[in-house]
């Protein structure tokens, strides 16, 4: 029962190509996230979306854009891929935390299996 | 400034022994949450355990426990009776106050020896 699906497990692209990474969740979650994972740096947040058509920049948004036209789908776009964007990309989703600070183990992120992108 | 610091890039432990993975954090918020995730070689992140800043007791989930020392701003993960299947990357993460995003540390690669 896969809950967060990333369409491509491995991609190889050329410098300058436009790259789409797709993520779909079937849990009716409001919040979705794109992280980038690099050795020694851990996971760094690129963008997140807290609702349909809503997005917010993370810590490293440069060179990336996102699209969330439907609740279940969150796409990461590399307008012109560069070699320094070679990385593992992880998508995640979560229920909305609402307007109050509610800390619960249920508010964890559910991750996809990741997309390993190589830009030549 | 690094908000979440994991100072052990790699750790080895003998099967059936206990191991502690270190995590320190930096926040000025009074309300925050701390998470640990496991990432096996397959790549998928698996949630292990959660600790809220107001929780008075250390969190436990089966063989996992979180040694939460608020004054020291540390949230170490303790795995008891290590198994070969525990070999993986482990990430500590924090969410501050009402901020939506989760901040991750650099990760620790744990190898369990038979």
Coordinates of N, CA, C and O in Angstrom, one line a residue, chain B residues 15-67:
Chain B
X15 N 26.1 -6.7 16.9 CA 24.7 -7.2 17.0 C 24.4 -7.5 18.4 O 25.3 -8.0 19.2
X16 N 23.2 -7.2 18.8 CA 22.6 -7.4 20.1 C 23.1 -6.4 21.2 O 22.6 -6.4 22.3
X17 N 24.0 -5.5 20.8 CA 24.4 -4.5 21.8 C 23.5 -3.2 21.6 O 22.9 -3.0 20.5
X18 N 23.6 -2.3 22.6 CA 22.9 -1.0 22.4 C 23.8 0.0 21.8 O 25.0 -0.1 21.9
X19 N 23.2 1.0 21.2 CA 23.9 2.1 20.5 C 23.2 3.4 20.7 O 22.0 3.4 20.7
X20 N 24.0 4.5 20.9 CA 23.4 5.8 21.0 C 23.8 6.7 19.9 O 25.0 6.8 19.6
X21 N 22.9 7.3 19.2 CA 23.1 8.2 18.1 C 22.9 9.6 18.6 O 21.8 9.9 19.1
X22 N 23.9 10.5 18.5 CA 23.8 11.8 19.1 C 23.0 12.8 18.2 O 23.1 12.8 16.9
X23 N 22.3 13.7 18.8 CA 21.7 14.8 18.1 C 21.6 16.0 19.1 O 21.0 15.9 20.2
X24 N 22.1 17.1 18.6 CA 21.9 18.4 19.4 C 21.1 19.4 18.5 O 21.2 19.3 17.3
X25 N 20.4 20.3 19.1 CA 19.5 21.2 18.4 C 19.7 22.6 19.0 O 20.2 22.8 20.1
X26 N 19.3 23.5 18.2 CA 19.3 24.9 18.6 C 18.0 25.6 18.2 O 17.7 25.7 17.1
X27 N 17.4 26.1 19.2 CA 16.1 26.9 19.0 C 15.9 27.8 20.2 O 16.3 27.5 21.3
X28 N 15.2 28.9 19.9 CA 14.8 29.8 21.0 C 13.3 29.6 21.3 O 12.8 30.3 22.2
X29 N 12.7 28.8 20.5 CA 11.2 28.5 20.8 C 11.1 27.7 22.0 O 11.9 26.8 22.3
X30 N 10.0 27.9 22.7 CA 9.7 27.0 23.9 C 9.0 25.8 23.5 O 9.0 24.7 24.1
X31 N 8.3 25.9 22.3 CA 7.5 24.8 21.8 C 8.1 24.3 20.5 O 8.2 25.0 19.6
X32 N 8.4 23.0 20.6 CA 9.1 22.4 19.4 C 8.9 20.9 19.5 O 8.6 20.3 20.5
X33 N 9.2 20.2 18.3 CA 9.1 18.8 18.3 C 10.4 18.2 17.7 O 10.9 18.8 16.8
X34 N 10.8 17.1 18.1 CA 12.0 16.4 17.7 C 11.6 15.0 17.1 O 10.8 14.3 17.7
X35 N 12.2 14.7 16.0 CA 11.8 13.4 15.3 C 13.1 12.7 14.9 O 14.2 13.3 14.7
X36 N 13.0 11.4 14.9 CA 14.1 10.6 14.3 C 13.5 9.7 13.2 O 12.4 9.1 13.3
X37 N 14.3 9.7 12.1 CA 13.9 8.9 10.9 C 15.0 7.9 10.6 O 16.2 8.2 10.8
X38 N 14.7 6.8 10.0 CA 15.6 5.8 9.5 C 15.5 5.7 8.0 O 14.4 5.8 7.5
X39 N 16.7 5.7 7.4 CA 16.7 5.5 5.9 C 17.5 4.3 5.5 O 18.7 4.4 5.5
X40 N 16.9 3.2 5.2 CA 17.7 2.0 4.8 C 18.2 2.2 3.4 O 17.9 3.3 2.7
X41 N 19.0 1.3 2.9 CA 19.6 1.5 1.6 C 18.5 1.6 0.4 O 18.8 2.1 -0.6
X42 N 17.3 1.2 0.7 CA 16.3 1.3 -0.3 C 15.9 2.8 -0.5 O 15.3 3.1 -1.6
X43 N 16.2 3.6 0.4 CA 16.0 5.1 0.2 C 14.8 5.7 0.9 O 14.8 6.9 1.1
X44 N 13.8 4.9 1.3 CA 12.6 5.5 1.8 C 12.9 5.8 3.3 O 13.4 5.1 4.1
X45 N 12.4 7.0 3.7 CA 12.5 7.5 5.1 C 11.4 6.9 5.9 O 10.2 7.0 5.6
X46 N 11.8 6.3 7.1 CA 10.9 5.7 8.0 C 10.9 6.4 9.3 O 11.9 6.5 9.9
X47 N 9.7 6.9 9.7 CA 9.6 7.5 11.0 C 9.8 6.6 12.2 O 9.2 5.5 12.1
X48 N 10.6 6.9 13.1 CA 10.9 6.0 14.3 C 10.2 6.5 15.6 O 9.6 5.7 16.2
X49 N 10.5 7.8 15.9 CA 10.1 8.2 17.3 C 10.0 9.7 17.3 O 10.6 10.4 16.5
X50 N 9.1 10.2 18.2 CA 8.9 11.7 18.3 C 8.9 12.1 19.8 O 8.5 11.3 20.7
X51 N 9.5 13.3 20.0 CA 9.5 13.9 21.4 C 9.0 15.3 21.3 O 9.6 16.1 20.5
X52 N 8.0 15.7 22.1 CA 7.6 17.1 22.1 C 8.4 17.8 23.3 O 8.7 17.2 24.3
X53 N 8.5 19.1 23.1 CA 9.3 19.8 24.1 C 8.7 19.9 25.4 O 9.3 20.1 26.4
X54 N 7.4 19.7 25.5 CA 6.7 19.8 26.7 C 6.4 18.4 27.3 O 5.9 18.2 28.4
X55 N 6.9 17.3 26.6 CA 6.7 16.0 27.1 C 7.6 15.8 28.3 O 8.8 16.0 28.2
X56 N 7.1 15.3 29.4 CA 7.9 15.2 30.6 C 8.7 13.9 30.6 O 9.7 13.8 31.3
X57 N 8.2 12.9 29.9 CA 8.9 11.6 29.9 C 9.6 11.4 28.5 O 9.1 11.9 27.5
X58 N 10.7 10.7 28.6 CA 11.3 10.4 27.3 C 10.5 9.4 26.5 O 9.9 8.5 27.0
X59 N 10.5 9.7 25.2 CA 9.7 8.8 24.3 C 10.3 7.4 24.1 O 11.5 7.3 24.1
X60 N 9.5 6.4 24.0 CA 9.9 5.1 23.7 C 9.0 4.4 22.7 O 7.8 4.7 22.7
X61 N 9.6 3.7 21.8 CA 8.9 2.9 20.7 C 9.6 1.6 20.5 O 10.6 1.6 19.8
X62 N 9.2 0.6 21.2 CA 9.8 -0.7 21.0 C 11.3 -0.6 21.5 O 11.6 -0.3 22.6
X63 N 12.2 -1.0 20.5 CA 13.6 -0.9 20.9 C 14.2 0.5 20.8 O 15.4 0.6 21.1
X64 N 13.4 1.4 20.4 CA 13.9 2.8 20.2 C 13.5 3.6 21.5 O 12.3 3.6 21.9
X65 N 14.4 4.4 22.0 CA 14.1 5.4 23.0 C 14.8 6.7 22.7 O 15.9 6.7 22.0
X66 N 14.2 7.7 23.2 CA 14.9 9.1 22.9 C 15.3 9.6 24.3 O 14.5 9.8 25.2
X67 N 16.6 9.9 24.4 CA 17.2 10.4 25.6 C 17.1 11.9 25.5 O 18.0 12.6 24.9

